[in-house]
Short mmCIF file of C-alpha atoms in Angstrom, two decimals:
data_model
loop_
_atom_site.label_atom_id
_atom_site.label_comp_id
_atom_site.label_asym_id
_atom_site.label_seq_id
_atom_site.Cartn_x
_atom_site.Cartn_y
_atom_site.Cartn_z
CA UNK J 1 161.72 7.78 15.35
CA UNK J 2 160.36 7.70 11.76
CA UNK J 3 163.48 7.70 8.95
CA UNK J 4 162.76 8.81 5.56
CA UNK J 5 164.93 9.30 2.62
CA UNK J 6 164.66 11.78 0.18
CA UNK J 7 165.38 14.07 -2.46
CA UNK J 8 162.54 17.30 -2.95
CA UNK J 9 161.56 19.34 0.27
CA UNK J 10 157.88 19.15 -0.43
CA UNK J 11 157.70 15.50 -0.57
CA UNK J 12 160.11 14.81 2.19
CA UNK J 13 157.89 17.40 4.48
CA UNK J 14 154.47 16.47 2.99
CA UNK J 15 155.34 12.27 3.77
CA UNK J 16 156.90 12.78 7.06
CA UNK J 17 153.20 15.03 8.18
CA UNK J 18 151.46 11.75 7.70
CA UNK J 19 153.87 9.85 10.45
CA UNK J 20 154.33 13.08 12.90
CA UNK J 21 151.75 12.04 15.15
CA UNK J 22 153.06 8.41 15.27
CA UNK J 23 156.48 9.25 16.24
CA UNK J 24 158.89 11.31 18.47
CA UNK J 25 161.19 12.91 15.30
CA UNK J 26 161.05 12.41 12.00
CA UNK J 27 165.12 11.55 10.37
CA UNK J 28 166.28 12.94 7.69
CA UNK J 29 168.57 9.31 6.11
CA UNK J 30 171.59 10.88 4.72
CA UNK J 31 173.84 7.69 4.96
CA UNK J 32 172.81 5.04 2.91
CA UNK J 33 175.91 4.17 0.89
CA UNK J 34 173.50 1.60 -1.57
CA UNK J 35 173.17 1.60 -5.41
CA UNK J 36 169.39 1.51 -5.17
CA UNK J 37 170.34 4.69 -2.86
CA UNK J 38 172.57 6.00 -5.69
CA UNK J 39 169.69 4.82 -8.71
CA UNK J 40 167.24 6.93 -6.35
CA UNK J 41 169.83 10.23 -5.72
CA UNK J 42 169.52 10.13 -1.57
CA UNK J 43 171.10 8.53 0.73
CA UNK J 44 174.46 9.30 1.28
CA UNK J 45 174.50 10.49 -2.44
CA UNK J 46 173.19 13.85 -1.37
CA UNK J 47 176.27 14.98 0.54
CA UNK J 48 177.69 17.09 -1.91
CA UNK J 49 174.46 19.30 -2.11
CA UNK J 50 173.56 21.79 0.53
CA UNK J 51 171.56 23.67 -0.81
CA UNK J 52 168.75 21.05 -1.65
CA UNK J 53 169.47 19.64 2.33
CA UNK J 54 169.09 23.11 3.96
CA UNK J 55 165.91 23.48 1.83
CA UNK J 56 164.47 19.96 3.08
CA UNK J 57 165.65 20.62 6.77
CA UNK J 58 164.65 24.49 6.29
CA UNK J 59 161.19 23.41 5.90
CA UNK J 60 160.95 20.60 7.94
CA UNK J 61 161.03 22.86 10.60
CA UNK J 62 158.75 24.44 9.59
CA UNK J 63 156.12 22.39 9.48
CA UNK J 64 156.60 19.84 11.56
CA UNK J 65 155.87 19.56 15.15
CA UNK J 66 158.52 16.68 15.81
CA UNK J 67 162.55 17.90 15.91
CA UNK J 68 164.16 16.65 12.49
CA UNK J 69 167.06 14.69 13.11
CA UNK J 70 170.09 13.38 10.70
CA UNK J 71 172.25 10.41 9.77
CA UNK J 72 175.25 10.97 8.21
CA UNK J 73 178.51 9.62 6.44
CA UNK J 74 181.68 11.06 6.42
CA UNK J 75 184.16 12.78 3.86
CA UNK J 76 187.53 11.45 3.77
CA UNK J 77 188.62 15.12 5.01
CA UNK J 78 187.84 15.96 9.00
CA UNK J 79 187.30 19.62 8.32
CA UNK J 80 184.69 19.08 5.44
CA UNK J 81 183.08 16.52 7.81
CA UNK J 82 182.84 19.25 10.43
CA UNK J 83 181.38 22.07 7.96
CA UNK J 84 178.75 19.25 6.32
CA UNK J 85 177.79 18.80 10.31
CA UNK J 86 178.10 22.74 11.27
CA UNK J 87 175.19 23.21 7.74
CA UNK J 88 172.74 20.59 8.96
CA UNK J 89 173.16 21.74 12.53
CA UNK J 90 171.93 25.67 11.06
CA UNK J 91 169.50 24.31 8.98
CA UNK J 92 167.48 23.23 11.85
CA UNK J 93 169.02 19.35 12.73
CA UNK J 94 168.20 18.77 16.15
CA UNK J 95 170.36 15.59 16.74
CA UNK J 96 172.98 13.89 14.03
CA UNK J 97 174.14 10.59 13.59
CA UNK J 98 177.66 10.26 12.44
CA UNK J 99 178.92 7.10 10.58
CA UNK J 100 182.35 7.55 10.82
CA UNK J 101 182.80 5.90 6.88
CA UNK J 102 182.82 7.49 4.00
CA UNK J 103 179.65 6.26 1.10
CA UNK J 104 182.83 4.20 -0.45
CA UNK J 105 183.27 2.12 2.61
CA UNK J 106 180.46 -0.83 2.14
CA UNK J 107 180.67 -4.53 1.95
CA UNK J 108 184.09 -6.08 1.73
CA UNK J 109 185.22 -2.44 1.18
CA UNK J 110 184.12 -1.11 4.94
CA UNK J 111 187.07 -1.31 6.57
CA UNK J 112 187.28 0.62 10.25
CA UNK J 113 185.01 3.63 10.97
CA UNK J 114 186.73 6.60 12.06
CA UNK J 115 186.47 7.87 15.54
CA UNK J 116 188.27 10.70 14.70
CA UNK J 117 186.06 12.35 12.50
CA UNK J 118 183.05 11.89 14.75
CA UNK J 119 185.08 13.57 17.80
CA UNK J 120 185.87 16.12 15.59
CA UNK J 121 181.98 16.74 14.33
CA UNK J 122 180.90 16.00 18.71
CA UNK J 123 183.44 18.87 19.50
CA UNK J 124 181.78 20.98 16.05
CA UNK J 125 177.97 21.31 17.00
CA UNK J 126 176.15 22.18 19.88
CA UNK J 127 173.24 19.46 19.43
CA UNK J 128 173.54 15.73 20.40
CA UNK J 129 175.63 13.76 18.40
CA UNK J 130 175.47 9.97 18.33
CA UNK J 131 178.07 7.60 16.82
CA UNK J 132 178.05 4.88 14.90
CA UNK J 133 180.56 2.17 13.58
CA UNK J 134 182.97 -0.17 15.29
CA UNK J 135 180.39 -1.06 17.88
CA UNK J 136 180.85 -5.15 18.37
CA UNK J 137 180.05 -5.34 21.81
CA UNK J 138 179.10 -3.32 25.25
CA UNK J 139 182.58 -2.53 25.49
CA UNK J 140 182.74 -1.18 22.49
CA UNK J 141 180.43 1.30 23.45
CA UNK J 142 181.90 2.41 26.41
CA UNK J 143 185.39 3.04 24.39
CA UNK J 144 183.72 4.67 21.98
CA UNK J 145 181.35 7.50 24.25
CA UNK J 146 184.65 7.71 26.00
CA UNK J 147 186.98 8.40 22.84
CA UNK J 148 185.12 11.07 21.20
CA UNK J 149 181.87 12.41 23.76
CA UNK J 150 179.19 11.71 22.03
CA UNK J 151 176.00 11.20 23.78
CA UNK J 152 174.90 7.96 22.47
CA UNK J 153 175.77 4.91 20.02
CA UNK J 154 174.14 3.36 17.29
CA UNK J 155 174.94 -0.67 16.26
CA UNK J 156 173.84 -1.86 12.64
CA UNK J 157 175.76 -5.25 11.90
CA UNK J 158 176.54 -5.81 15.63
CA UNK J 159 173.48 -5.83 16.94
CA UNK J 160 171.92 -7.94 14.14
CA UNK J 161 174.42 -10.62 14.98
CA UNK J 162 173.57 -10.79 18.70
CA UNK J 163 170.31 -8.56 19.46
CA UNK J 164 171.25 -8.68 23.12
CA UNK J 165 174.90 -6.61 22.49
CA UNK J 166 173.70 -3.80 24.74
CA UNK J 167 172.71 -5.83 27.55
CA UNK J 168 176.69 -6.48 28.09
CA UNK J 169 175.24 -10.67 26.98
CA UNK J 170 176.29 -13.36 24.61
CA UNK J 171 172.87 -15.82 24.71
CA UNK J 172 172.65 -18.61 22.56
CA UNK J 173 171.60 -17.97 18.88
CA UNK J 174 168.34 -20.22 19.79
CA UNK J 175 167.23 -18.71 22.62
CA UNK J 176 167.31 -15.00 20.18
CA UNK J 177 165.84 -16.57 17.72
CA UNK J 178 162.81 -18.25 19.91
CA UNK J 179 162.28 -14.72 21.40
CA UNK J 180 162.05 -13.05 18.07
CA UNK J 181 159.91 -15.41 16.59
CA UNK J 182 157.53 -14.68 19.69
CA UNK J 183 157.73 -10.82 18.67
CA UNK J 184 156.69 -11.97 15.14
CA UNK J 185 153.65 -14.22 16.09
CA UNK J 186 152.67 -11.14 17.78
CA UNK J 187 153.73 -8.54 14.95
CA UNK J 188 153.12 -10.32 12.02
CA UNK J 189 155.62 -9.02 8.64
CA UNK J 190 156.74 -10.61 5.33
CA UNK J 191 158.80 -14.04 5.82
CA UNK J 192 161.80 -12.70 3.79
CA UNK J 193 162.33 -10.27 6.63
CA UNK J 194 162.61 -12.87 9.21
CA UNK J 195 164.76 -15.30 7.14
CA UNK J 196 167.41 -12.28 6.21
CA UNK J 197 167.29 -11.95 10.24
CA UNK J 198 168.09 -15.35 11.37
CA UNK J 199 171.01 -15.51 8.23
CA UNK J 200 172.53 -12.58 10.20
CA UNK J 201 171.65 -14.43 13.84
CA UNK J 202 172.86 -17.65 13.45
CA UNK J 203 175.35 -16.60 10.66
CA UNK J 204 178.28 -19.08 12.57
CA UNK J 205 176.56 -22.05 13.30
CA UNK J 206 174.68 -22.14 9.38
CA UNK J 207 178.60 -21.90 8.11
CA UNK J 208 178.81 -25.51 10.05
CA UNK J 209 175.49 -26.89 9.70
CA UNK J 210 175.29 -25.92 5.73
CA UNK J 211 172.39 -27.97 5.46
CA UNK J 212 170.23 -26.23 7.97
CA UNK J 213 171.38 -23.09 5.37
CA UNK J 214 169.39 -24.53 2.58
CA UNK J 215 166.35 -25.61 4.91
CA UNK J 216 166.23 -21.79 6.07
CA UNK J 217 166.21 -20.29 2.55
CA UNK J 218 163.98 -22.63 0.82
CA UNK J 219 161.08 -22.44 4.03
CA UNK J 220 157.98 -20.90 3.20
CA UNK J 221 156.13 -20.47 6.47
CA UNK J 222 156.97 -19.59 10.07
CA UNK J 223 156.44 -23.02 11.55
CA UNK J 224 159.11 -24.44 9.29
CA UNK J 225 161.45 -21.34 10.36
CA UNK J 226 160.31 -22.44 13.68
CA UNK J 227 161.08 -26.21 13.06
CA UNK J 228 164.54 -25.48 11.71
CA UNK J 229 165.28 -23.50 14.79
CA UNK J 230 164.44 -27.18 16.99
CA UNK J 231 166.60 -28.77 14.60
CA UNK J 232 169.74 -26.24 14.71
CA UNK J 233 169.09 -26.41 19.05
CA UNK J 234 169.62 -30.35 18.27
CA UNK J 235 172.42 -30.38 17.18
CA UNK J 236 174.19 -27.85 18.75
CA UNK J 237 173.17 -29.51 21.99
CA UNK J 238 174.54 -32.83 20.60
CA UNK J 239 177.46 -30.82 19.87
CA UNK J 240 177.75 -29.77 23.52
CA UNK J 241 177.13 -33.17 25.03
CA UNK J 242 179.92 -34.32 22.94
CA UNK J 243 182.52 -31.85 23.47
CA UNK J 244 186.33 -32.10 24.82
CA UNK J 245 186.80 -30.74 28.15
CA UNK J 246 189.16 -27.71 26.92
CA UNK J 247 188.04 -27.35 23.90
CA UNK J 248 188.22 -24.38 22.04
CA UNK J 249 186.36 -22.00 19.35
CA UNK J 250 187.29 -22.96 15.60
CA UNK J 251 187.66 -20.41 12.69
CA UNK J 252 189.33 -17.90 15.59
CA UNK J 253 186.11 -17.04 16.50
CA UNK J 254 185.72 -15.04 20.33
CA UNK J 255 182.70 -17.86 21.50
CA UNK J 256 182.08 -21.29 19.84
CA UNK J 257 179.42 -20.61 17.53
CA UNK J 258 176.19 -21.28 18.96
CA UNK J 259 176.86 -18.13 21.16
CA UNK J 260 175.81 -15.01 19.82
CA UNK J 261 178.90 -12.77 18.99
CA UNK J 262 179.99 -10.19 16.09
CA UNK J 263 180.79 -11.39 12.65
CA UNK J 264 184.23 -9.66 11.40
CA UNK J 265 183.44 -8.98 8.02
CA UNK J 266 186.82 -9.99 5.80
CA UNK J 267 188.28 -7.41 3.23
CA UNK J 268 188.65 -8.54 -0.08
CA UNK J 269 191.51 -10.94 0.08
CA UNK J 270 190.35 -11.79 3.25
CA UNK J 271 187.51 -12.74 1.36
CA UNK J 272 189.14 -14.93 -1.44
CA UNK J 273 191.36 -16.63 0.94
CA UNK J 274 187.97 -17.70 2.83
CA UNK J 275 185.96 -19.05 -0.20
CA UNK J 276 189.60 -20.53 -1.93
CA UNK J 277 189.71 -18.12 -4.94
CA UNK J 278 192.89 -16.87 -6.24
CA UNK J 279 193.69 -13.09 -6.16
CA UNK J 280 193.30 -13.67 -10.41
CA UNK J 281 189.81 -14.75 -10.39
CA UNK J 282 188.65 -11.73 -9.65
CA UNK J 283 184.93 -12.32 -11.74
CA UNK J 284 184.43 -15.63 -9.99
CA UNK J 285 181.91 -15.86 -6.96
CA UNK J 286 182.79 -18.12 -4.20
CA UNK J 287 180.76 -18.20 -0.90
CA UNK J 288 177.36 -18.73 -2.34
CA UNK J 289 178.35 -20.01 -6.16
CA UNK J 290 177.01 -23.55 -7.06
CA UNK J 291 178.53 -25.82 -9.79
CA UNK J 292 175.65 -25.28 -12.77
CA UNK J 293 176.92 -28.93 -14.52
CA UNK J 294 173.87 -29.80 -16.43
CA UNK J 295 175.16 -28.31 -19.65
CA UNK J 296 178.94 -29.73 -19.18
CA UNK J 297 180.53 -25.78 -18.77
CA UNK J 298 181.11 -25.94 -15.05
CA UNK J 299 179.29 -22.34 -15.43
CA UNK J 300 179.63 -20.75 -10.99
CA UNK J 301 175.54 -19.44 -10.58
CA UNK J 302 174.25 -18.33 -7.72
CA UNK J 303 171.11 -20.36 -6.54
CA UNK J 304 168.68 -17.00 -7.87
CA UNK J 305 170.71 -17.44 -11.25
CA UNK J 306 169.82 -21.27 -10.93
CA UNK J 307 165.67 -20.95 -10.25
CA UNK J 308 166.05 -18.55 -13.72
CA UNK J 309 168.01 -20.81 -15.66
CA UNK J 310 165.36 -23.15 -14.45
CA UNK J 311 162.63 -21.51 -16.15
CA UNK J 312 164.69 -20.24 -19.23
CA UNK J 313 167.03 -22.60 -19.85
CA UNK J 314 168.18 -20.69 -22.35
CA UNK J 315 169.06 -17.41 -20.38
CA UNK J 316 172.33 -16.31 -20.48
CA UNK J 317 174.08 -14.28 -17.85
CA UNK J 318 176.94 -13.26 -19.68
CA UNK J 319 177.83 -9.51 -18.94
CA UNK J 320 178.78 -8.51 -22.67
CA UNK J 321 175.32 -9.92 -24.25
CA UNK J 322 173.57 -7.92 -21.46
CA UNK J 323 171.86 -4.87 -23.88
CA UNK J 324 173.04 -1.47 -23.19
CA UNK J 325 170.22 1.19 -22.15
CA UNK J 326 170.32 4.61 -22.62
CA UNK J 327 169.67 6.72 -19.61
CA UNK J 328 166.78 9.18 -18.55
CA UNK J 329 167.96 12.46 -18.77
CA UNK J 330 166.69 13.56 -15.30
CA UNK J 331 167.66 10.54 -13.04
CA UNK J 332 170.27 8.60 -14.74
CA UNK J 333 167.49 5.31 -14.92
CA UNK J 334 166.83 3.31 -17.96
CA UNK J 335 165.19 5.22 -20.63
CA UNK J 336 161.99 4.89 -21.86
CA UNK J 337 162.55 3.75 -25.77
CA UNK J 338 160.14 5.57 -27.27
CA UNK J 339 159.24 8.29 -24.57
CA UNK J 340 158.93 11.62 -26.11
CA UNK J 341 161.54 13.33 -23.30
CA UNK J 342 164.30 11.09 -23.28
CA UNK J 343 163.34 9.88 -19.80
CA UNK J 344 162.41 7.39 -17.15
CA UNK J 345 158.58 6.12 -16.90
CA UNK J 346 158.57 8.30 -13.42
CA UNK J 347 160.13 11.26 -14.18
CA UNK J 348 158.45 11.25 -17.77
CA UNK J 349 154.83 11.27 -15.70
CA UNK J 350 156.08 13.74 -13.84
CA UNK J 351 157.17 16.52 -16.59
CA UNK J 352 153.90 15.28 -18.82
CA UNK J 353 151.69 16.03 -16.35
CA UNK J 354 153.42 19.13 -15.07
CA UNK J 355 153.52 20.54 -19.07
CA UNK J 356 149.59 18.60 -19.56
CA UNK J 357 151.13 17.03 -22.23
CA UNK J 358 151.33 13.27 -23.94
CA UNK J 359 153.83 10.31 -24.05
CA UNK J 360 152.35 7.53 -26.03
CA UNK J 361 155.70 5.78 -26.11
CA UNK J 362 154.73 5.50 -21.79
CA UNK J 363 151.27 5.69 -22.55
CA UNK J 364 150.65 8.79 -20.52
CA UNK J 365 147.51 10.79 -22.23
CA UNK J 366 147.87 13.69 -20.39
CA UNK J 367 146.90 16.60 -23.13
CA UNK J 368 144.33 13.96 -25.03
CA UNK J 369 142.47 13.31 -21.59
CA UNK J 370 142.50 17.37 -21.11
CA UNK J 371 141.16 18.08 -24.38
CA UNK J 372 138.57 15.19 -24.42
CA UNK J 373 137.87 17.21 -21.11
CA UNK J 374 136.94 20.63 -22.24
CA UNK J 375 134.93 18.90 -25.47
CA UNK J 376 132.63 17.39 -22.92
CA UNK J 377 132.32 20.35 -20.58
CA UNK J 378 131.81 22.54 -23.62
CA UNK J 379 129.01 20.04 -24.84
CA UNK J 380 127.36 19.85 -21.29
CA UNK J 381 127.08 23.86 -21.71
CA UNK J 382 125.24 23.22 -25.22
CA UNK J 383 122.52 20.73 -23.62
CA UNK J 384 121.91 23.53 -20.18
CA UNK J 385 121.24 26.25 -22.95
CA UNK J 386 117.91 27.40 -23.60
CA UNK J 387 115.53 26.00 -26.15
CA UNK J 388 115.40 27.91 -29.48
CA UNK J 389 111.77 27.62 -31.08
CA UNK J 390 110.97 27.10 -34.83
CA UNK J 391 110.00 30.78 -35.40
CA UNK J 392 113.48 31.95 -33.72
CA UNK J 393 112.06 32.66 -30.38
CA UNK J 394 113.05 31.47 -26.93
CA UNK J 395 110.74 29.15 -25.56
CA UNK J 396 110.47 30.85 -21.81
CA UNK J 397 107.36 30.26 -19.37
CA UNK J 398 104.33 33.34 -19.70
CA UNK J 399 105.02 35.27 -16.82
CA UNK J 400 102.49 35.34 -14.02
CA UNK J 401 100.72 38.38 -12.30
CA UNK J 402 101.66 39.12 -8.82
CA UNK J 403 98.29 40.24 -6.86
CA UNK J 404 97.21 43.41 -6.99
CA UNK J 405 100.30 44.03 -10.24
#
């Protein structure tokens, strides 16, 4: 399966041709609750238009020879979840995932996926219809094919936590991480994808070894990921030898915390209460905040606002000195400041070359380049021309006398 997300038919169709023959269907992403999904207009941010999905699904069809599959996010109402479905499903979607949260419910704000809803959308449509939301363990994917009939289940958060969730096991967070370090010495991709996967792996044990935290995010190769790995096996063995007989998990946790298990993520008061913030202190960051003391303010930065304070010591990340930026007319992005339409440096190239004209404020030379164009092709005709002679005559070979003429 190749997922793309997108906002004009053509490009959607014309992208996904390139990855057809590399893949069983090509989806459609329709769930991605982000702001860069929001900045971009897909994602879940599409729901509310119809017209442009049926258009991108329409053709999809079309032209590809893959199905064209869906993932979704709900509306707070049932029925409107069931229409949205009952659209894609006549448009041409040949299977739809349902998140069963709405494109509010993200981060601290997620809350519990509704069931409901996806029952409602699995009774709706005629086409498979997978779920996804809730899913912590094997069991939890059992309840859930039984609770609303869907004919299979999608994990996200779950299965990043322990990557063996739908083998029914709970391995230790070394052992995962050994085996998916294999898979990367074989498949080789950027280190800041395999760092934001062990954060998620061994999320429990790095909130008791804090240290082994900092190792992992300042690491710059895949031996040293490797060698902090030996080091977290240590002491967690250490922490075996050494433990009561009865013992249990700290923190309430299911498994002590070198087993692989889910990661409840708290709610927002939840979420004060864990890092000791007050309900008041609403603007002040707890979990990952370091004291910035150097300049005597006890200023809370995160350790990315650190390394720039670190090379500008005289940034300042107060929200009100932040300048205000006018917004591209088409997309809702900064503004060029001098572009001639109002607009973003990507929509502006698209409307100057579309109209062959210039934006010097972007430096996009459309028209000029055009016109520079047809001078030189006009000049090129001038040189093929024939020669003119002195006396006003063309200059043209004496014609020859066949045989026999």
């Amino acid at each position: 399966l190749s997922q793309f997300c997108a906002n004009d038919p053509e490009v959607f169709v014309q992208a996904a041709m390139l990855a057809q023959d590399y893949c069983d269907a090509i989806d459609l992403n329709l769930g991605c609750p982000q702001m860069i999904a929001k900045r971009g207009h897909y994602g879940a941010f599409l729901q509310e238009e119809w017209d442009l999905l049926q258009r991108m699904i329409l053709l999809a069809n079309e032209k590809l020879s893959v199905p064209i599959t869906c993932k979704i996010r709900v509306f707070p109402e049932i029925d409107k979840t069931v229409k949205y479905a009952q659209m894609l499903e006549k448009a041409g979607c040949q299977l739809l995932t349902v998140h069963g949260r709405t494109k509010e419910q993200k981060g601290p704000l997620a809350g519990v996926a509704s069931w409901e809803h996806i029952q409602a959308v699995r009774k709706a449509v005629s086409i498979p219809v997978f779920a996804n939301g809730n899913i912590q363990c094997l069991s939890d994917v059992e309840e859930c094919i039984r609770k609303t009939g869907v004919h299979g289940v999608m994990s996200a958060e779950g299965n990043l936590h322990n990557p063996a969730l739908f083998e029914g096991r709970n391995p230790l967070v070394w052992e995962m991480a050994e085996e998916y370090l294999e898979i990367v010495q074989k498949y080789p991709c950027p280190l800041s994808y395999v760092r934001a996967h062990l954060f998620k792996l061994w999320h429990h044990t790095l909130q008791v070894y804090q240290q082994l935290r900092e190792e992992l995010a300042k690491v710059k190769t895949l031996q040293g990921i490797a060698d902090v790995n030996r080091e977290l096996k240590l002491r967690c063995q250490e922490e075996i030898a050494n433990q009561k007989e009865g013992e249990k998990p700290k923190e309430g946790l299911p498994f002590f915390h070198w087993i692989c298990q889910p990661y409840i993520r708290p709610g927002p008061k939840e979420r004060c209460k864990e890092n000791g913030i007050s309900g008041t202190a609403k603007g002040v960051r707890g979990k990952r905040a370091l004291e910035d003391e150097e300049d005597g303010n006890s200023e809370l930065l995160s350790k990315n606002k650190q390394k720039k304070k670190l090379r500008n010591p005289n940034k300042s990340f107060d929200p009100s000195l932040k300048p205000k930026y006018a917004k591209c007319d088409q997309c809702g992005n900064p503004k060029g400041n001098k572009c001639v339409f109002n607009m973003c440096r990507g929509c502006c190239k698209k409307r100057a070359f579309k109209e062959t004209a210039d934006c010097p404020g972007h430096g996009l030379l459309f028209k000029t380049k055009y016109e520079k164009s047809l001078l030189w092709q006009s000049s090129q005709r001038e040189i093929q021309k024939p020669e003119i002679s002195w006396r006003g005559n063309v200059d043209v070979e004496e014609p020859t006398l066949a045989e026999g003429g």
